Backbone as JSON, one array per atom type, in Angstrom:
{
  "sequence": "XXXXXXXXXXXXXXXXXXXXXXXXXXXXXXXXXXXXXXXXXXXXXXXXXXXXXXXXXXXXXXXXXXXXXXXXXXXXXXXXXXXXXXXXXXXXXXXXXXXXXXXXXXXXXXXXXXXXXXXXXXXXXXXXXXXXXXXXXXXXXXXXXXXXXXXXXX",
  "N": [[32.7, 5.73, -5.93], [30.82, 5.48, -3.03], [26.86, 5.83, -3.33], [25.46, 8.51, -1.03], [23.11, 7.36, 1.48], [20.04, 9.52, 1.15], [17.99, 10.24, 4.32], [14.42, 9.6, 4.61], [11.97, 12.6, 4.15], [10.58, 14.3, 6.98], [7.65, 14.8, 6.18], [6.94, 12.91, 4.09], [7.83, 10.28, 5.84], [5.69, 10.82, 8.12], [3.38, 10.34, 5.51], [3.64, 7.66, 5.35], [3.37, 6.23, 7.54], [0.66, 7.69, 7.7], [-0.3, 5.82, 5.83], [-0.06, 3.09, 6.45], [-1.33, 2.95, 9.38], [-3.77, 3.27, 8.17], [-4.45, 1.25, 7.04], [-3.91, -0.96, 8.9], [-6.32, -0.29, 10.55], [-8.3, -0.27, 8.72], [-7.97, -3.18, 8.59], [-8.59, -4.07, 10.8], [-11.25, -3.93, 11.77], [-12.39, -5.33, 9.72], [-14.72, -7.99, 9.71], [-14.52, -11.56, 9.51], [-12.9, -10.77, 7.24], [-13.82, -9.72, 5.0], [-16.06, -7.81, 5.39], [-17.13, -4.84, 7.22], [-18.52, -2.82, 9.58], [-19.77, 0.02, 9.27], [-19.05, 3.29, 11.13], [-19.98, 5.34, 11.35], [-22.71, 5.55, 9.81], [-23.72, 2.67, 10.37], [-24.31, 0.57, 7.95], [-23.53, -2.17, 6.43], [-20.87, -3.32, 4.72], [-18.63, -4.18, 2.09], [-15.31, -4.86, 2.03], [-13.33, -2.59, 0.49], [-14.61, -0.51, 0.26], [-13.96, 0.92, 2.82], [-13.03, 3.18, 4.54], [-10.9, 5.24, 6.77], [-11.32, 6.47, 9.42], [-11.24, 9.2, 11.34], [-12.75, 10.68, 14.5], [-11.42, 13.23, 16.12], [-10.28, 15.31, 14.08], [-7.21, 15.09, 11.94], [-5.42, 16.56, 12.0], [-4.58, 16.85, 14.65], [-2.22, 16.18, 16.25], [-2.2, 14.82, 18.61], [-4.0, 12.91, 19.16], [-3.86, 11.85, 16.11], [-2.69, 8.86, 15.42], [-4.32, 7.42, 17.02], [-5.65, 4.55, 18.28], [-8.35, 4.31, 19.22], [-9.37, 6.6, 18.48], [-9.81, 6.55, 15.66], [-11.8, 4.99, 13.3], [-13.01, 1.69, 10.87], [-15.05, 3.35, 8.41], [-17.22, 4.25, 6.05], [-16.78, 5.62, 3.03], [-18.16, 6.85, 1.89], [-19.59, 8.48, 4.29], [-17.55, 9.01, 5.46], [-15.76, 11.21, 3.5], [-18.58, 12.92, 2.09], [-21.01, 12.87, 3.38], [-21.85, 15.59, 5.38], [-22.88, 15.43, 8.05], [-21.74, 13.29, 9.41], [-20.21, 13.31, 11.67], [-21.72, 13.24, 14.06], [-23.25, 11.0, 14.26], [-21.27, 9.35, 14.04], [-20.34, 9.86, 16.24], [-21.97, 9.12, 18.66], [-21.9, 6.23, 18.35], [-19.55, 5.81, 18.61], [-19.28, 6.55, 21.15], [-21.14, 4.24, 22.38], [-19.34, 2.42, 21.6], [-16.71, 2.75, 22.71], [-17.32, 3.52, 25.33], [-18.24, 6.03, 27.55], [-16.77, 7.53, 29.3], [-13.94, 6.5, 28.33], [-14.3, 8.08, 26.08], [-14.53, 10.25, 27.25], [-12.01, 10.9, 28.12], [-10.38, 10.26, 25.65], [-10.7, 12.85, 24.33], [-9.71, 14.98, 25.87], [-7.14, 14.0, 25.5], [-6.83, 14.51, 22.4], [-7.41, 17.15, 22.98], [-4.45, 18.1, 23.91], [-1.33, 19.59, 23.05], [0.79, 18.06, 21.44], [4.16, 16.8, 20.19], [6.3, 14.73, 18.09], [9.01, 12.13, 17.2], [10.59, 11.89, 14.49], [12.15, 9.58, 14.7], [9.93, 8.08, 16.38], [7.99, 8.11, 14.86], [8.8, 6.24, 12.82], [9.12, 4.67, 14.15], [6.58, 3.73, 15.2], [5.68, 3.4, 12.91], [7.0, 1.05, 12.23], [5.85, -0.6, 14.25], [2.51, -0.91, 13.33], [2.76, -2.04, 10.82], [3.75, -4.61, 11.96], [1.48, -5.33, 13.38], [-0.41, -5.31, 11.64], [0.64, -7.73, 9.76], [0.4, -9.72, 12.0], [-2.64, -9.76, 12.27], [-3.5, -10.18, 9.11], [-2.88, -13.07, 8.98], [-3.81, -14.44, 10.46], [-6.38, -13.56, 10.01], [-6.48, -14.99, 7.18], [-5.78, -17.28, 7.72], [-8.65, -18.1, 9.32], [-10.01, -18.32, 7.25], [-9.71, -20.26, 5.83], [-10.11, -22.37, 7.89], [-12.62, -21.78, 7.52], [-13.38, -22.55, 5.26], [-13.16, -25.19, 5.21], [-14.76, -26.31, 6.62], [-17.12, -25.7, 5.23], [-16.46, -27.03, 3.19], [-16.73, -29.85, 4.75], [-19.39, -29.7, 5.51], [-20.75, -29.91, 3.02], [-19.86, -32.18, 1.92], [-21.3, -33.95, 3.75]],
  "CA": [[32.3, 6.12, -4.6], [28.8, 4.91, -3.25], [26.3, 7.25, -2.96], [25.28, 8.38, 0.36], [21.59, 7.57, 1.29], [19.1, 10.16, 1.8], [17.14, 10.27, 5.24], [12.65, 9.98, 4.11], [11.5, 13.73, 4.44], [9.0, 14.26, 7.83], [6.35, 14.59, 5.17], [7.3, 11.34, 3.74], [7.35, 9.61, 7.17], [4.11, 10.93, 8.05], [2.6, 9.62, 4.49], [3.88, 6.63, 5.0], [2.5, 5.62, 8.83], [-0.65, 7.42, 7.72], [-1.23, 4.43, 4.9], [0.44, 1.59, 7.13], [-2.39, 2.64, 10.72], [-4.92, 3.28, 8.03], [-4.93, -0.29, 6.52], [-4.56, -1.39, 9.83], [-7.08, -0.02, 11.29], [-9.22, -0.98, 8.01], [-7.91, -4.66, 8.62], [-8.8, -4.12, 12.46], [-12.59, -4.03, 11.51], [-13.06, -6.12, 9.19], [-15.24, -9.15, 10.04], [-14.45, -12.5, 8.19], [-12.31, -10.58, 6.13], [-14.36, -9.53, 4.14], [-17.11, -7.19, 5.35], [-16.85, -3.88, 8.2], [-19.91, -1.59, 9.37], [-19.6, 1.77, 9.4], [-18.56, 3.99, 12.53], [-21.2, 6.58, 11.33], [-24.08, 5.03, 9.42], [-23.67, 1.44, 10.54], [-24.23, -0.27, 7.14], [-22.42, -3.28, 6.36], [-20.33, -2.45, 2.98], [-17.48, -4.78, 1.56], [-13.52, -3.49, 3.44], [-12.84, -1.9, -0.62], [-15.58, 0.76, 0.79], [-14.23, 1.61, 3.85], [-12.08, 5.07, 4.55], [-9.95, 4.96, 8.24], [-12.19, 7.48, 9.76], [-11.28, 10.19, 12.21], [-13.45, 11.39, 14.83], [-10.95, 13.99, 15.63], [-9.05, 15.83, 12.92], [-5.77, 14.28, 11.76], [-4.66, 18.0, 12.5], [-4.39, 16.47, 15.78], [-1.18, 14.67, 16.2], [-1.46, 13.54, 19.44], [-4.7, 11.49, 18.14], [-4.07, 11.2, 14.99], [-2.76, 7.43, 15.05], [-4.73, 6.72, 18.11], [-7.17, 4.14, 17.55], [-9.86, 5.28, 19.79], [-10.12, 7.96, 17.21], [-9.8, 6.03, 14.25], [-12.83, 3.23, 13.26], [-13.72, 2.0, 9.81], [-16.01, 4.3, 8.04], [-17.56, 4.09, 4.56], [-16.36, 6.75, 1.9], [-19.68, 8.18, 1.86], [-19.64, 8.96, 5.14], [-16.06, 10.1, 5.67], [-15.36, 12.03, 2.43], [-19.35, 13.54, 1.51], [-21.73, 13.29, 4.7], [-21.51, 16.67, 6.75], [-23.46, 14.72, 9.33], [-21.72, 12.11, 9.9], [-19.66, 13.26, 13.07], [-23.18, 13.28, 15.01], [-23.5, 9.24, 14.12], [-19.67, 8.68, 14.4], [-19.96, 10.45, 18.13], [-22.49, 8.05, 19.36], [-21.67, 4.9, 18.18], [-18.01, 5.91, 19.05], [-19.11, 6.59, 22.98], [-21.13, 3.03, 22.28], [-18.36, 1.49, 21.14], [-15.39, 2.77, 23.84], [-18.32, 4.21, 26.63], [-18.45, 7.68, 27.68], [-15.52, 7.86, 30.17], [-12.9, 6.84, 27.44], [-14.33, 9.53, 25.42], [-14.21, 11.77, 27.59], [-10.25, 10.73, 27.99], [-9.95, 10.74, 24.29], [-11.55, 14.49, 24.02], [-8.75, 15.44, 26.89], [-5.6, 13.8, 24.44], [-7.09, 15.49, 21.43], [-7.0, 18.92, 23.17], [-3.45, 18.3, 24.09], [-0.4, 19.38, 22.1], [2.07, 17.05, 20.59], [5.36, 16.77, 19.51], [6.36, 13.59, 18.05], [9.72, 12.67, 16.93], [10.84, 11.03, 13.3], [12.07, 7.91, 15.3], [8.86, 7.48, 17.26], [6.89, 8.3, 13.51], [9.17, 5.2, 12.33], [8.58, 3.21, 15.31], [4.94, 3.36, 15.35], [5.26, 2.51, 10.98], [6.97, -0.85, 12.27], [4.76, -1.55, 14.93], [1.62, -1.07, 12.63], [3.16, -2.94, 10.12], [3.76, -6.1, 12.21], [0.35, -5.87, 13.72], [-0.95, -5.9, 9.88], [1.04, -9.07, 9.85], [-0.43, -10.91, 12.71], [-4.08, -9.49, 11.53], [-3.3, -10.91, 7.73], [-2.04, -13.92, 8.9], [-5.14, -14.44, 11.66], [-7.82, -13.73, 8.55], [-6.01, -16.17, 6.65], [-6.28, -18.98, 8.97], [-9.94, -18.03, 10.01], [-11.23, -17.87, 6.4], [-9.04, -21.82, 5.3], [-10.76, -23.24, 8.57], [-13.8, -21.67, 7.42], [-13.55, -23.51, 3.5], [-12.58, -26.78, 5.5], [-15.87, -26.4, 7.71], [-18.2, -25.59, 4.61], [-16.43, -28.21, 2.18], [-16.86, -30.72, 5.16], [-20.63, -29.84, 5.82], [-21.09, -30.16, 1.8], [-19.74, -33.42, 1.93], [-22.17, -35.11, 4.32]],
  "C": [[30.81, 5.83, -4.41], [28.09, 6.11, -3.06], [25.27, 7.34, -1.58], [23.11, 8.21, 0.16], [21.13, 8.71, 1.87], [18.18, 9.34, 2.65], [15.51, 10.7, 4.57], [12.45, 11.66, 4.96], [10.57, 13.23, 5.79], [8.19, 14.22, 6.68], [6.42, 13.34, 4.76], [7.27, 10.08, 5.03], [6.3, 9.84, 7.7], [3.42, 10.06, 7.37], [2.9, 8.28, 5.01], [2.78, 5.63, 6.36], [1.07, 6.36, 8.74], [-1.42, 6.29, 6.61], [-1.16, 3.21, 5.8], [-1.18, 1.61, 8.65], [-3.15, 3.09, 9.73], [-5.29, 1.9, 7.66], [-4.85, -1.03, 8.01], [-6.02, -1.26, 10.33], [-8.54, -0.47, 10.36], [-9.38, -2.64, 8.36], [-8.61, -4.94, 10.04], [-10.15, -4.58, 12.47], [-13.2, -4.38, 10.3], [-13.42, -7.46, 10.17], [-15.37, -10.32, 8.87], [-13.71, -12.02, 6.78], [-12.13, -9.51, 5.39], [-15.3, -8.17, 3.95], [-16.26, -5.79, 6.53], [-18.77, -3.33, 8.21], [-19.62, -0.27, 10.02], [-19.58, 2.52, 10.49], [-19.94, 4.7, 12.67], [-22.66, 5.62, 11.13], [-24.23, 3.04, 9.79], [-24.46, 0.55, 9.42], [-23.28, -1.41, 7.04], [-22.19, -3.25, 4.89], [-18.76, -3.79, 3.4], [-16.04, -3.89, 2.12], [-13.35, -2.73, 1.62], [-13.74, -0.73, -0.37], [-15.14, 1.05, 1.9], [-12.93, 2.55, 3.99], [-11.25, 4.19, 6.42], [-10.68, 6.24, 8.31], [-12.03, 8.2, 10.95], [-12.31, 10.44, 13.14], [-13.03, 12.93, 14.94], [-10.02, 13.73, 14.68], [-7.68, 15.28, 13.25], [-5.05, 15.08, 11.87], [-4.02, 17.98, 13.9], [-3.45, 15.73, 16.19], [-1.46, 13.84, 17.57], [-3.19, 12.62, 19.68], [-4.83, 11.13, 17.01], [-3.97, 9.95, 14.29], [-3.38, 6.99, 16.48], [-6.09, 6.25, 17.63], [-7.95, 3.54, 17.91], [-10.19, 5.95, 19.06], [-10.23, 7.74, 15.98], [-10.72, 4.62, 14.24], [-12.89, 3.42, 11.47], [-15.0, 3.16, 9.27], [-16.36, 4.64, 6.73], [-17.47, 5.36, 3.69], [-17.34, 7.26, 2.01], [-20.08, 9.06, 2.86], [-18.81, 10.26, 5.44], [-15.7, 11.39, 4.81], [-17.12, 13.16, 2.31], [-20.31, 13.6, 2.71], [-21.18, 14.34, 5.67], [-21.89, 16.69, 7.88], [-22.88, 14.26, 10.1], [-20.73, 11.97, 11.19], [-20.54, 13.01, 13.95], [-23.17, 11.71, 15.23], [-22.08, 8.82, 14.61], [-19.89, 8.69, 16.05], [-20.61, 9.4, 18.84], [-22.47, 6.77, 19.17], [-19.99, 4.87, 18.34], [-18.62, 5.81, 20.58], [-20.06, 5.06, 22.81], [-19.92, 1.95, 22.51], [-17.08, 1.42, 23.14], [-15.93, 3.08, 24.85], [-17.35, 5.47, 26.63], [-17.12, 8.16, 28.33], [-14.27, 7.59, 29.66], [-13.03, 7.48, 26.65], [-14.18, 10.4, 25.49], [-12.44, 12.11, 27.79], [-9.37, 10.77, 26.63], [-10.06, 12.08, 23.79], [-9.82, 15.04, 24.96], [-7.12, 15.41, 25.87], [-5.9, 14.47, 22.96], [-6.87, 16.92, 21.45], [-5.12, 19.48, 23.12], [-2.54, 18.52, 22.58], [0.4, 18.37, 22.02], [2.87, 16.75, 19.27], [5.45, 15.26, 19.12], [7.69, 13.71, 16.85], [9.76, 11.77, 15.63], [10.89, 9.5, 13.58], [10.55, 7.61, 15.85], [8.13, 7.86, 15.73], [7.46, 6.89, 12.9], [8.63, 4.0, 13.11], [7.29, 2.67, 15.54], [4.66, 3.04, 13.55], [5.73, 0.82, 11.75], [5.95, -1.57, 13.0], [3.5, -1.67, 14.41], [1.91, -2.03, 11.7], [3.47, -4.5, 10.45], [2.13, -6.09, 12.92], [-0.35, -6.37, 12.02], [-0.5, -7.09, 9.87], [0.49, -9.95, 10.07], [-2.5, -11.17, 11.91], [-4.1, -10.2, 10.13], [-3.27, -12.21, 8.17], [-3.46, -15.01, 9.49], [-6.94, -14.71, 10.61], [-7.17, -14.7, 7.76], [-6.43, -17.79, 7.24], [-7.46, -19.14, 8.99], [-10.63, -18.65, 8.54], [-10.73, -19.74, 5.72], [-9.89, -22.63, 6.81], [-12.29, -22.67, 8.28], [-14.34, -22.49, 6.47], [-13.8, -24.58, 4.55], [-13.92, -26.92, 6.24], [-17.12, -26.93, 6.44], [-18.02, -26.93, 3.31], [-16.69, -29.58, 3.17], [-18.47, -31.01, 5.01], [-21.19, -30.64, 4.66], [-21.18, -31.57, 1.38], [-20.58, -34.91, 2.59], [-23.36, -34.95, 3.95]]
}
């Protein structure tokens, strides 16, 4: 007799779309690949340094994969700076201006429900943007060789 499959726990569906929109959102801001600069302290640090960085709390479901509220953000920042919401805040209303902040502040307050399917549905659709994004840095960084082995050449 086969054996029936188990349905992934909510907890387990959670974990899973919070690794899939955090590497997005890491892949989102990288530049060339390779590099990102920081939400908070705007350094420029290698993507193996950078966190998926909250402004609001991930306590927040109905921004917790929204990403207005999510920018790169360097481990030092995210994890050990007790500052670094102050720097995040203004180079966040930089980034999106003041009047989608203030519309992001509004969906943060709100409650939200969200259901297993729509926690799956938003893992695939992160997961094919990762795709295109992989696929996009790929290309960029082989017409970049082909540029620098041409220059080399003359």
């Amino acid at each position: 007799m086969a054996k029936k499959k188990t349905l992934p726990t909510r907890k387990a569906l959670i974990a899973k779309l919070d690794r899939t929109f955090s590497k997005y959102i890491r892949l989102r801001d990288t530049h060339g690949g390779e590099y990102f600069r920081c939400i908070s302290c705007g350094k420029i640090k290698t993507k193996d340094k950078a966190d998926c960085g909250h402004f609001f709390s991930r306590r927040r479901l109905s921004v917790r994969w929204d990403e207005k509220n999510c920018h790169s953000e360097c481990a030092a920042c995210n994890r050990f700076d007790s500052e670094h919401l102050l720097y995040y805040r203004e180079n966040l209303i930089k980034k999106i201006g003041q009047k989608e902040f203030e519309a992001l502040e509004v969906r943060a307050n709100q409650t939200s429900k969200i259901s297993d399917f729509e926690i799956d549905a938003l893992n695939t659709h992160y997961n094919n943007l990762i795709k295109i994004l992989e696929k996009t840095q790929k290309s960029a960084e082989r017409q970049y060789n082909r540029m620098r082995k041409k220059d080399n050449s003359d």
